[in-house]
Coordinates of C-alpha atoms in Angstrom, one line a residue:
M25 CA 81.7 10.5 25.8
S26 CA 79.5 7.4 26.0
E27 CA 79.3 5.1 23.0
P28 CA 76.1 3.6 21.6
V29 CA 75.4 0.2 23.1
A30 CA 76.7 -2.5 20.8
S31 CA 74.1 -5.1 19.9
T32 CA 73.2 -7.4 17.1
A33 CA 69.5 -6.5 17.6
R34 CA 68.1 -3.4 15.9
P35 CA 68.5 -0.4 18.2
R36 CA 65.2 0.8 19.7
V37 CA 66.5 4.3 20.0
I38 CA 68.1 6.4 17.2
L39 CA 69.5 9.8 17.8
L40 CA 69.6 12.0 14.7
G41 CA 72.0 14.9 14.7
K42 CA 75.1 16.4 13.2
P43 CA 78.6 17.2 14.3
G44 CA 79.1 20.5 15.9
C45 CA 75.5 20.8 17.2
H46 CA 75.5 21.7 20.9
L47 CA 71.9 20.5 21.4
C48 CA 73.0 17.1 19.8
D49 CA 75.8 16.9 22.3
Q50 CA 73.4 17.4 25.2
A51 CA 70.9 15.0 23.7
R52 CA 73.6 12.3 23.3
T53 CA 74.4 12.5 27.0
V54 CA 70.7 12.1 28.0
V55 CA 70.1 9.3 25.5
A56 CA 73.2 7.4 26.5
G57 CA 72.4 7.7 30.2
V58 CA 68.7 6.8 29.9
C59 CA 69.3 3.9 27.5
A60 CA 72.1 2.5 29.7
R61 CA 69.9 2.5 32.8
A62 CA 67.0 0.9 30.8
E63 CA 69.4 -1.6 29.1
V64 CA 68.1 -0.5 25.7
A65 CA 70.2 -0.4 22.6
W66 CA 70.7 2.9 20.8
T67 CA 72.6 4.4 18.0
E68 CA 73.4 7.8 16.5
Q69 CA 73.1 8.9 12.9
S70 CA 74.3 12.1 11.3
I71 CA 71.8 13.8 9.0
L72 CA 74.8 14.9 7.0
D73 CA 75.4 11.3 5.9
D74 CA 71.9 10.9 4.4
P75 CA 70.2 13.5 2.1
A76 CA 66.7 12.2 2.9
L77 CA 67.3 12.5 6.6
F78 CA 68.8 16.0 6.1
D79 CA 65.7 17.1 4.1
Q80 CA 63.3 15.7 6.7
W81 CA 64.9 16.7 10.0
W82 CA 67.5 19.5 9.5
E83 CA 65.3 22.1 11.3
R84 CA 64.5 19.8 14.3
I85 CA 67.8 18.2 15.3
P86 CA 68.5 16.6 17.6
V87 CA 65.7 14.1 16.9
V88 CA 65.0 10.9 19.0
L89 CA 63.2 8.0 17.3
I90 CA 62.0 5.1 19.3
D91 CA 61.2 1.9 17.3
G92 CA 61.3 4.1 14.2
N93 CA 58.7 6.6 15.5
L94 CA 59.3 10.2 16.4
H95 CA 59.7 10.7 20.1
Q96 CA 61.2 14.1 20.7
W97 CA 63.2 16.8 19.0
W98 CA 65.4 19.8 20.0
R99 CA 65.5 19.0 23.7
V100 CA 65.4 15.5 25.2
D101 CA 63.7 15.2 28.5
P102 CA 65.3 12.2 30.4
Q103 CA 62.1 11.4 32.4
V104 CA 59.9 11.4 29.3
L105 CA 62.4 9.2 27.4
A106 CA 62.7 6.8 30.3
G107 CA 58.9 6.6 30.5
A108 CA 58.6 5.9 26.8
L109 CA 61.1 3.0 27.0

C-alpha cells in the first residue's frame, strides 16, 4: 500500500474515506499513483475521525478534494484526476 507523500506544504489532494471501504481502497490506489506521477502531495482522512466530515460525506465516500474543493466521489477516474492536477 502506498503512503501519502510527506510534505511540509498543505496537501493539494485529500482523500476522504473510512476503514473497510472497498471503494476507498480502490480510490487510494488511484490517488497514490496519479499524485506520485504528478509529484503532488496528498493525504487521507477518515470520516470516522471527524463528525462534521461524517455528516457531510458519509453517503459519498470515497471523496477526493483538490485544493479544498470537491473533485470526485465514489469512483476516482485516474485520467480526470490527472487532468485536474
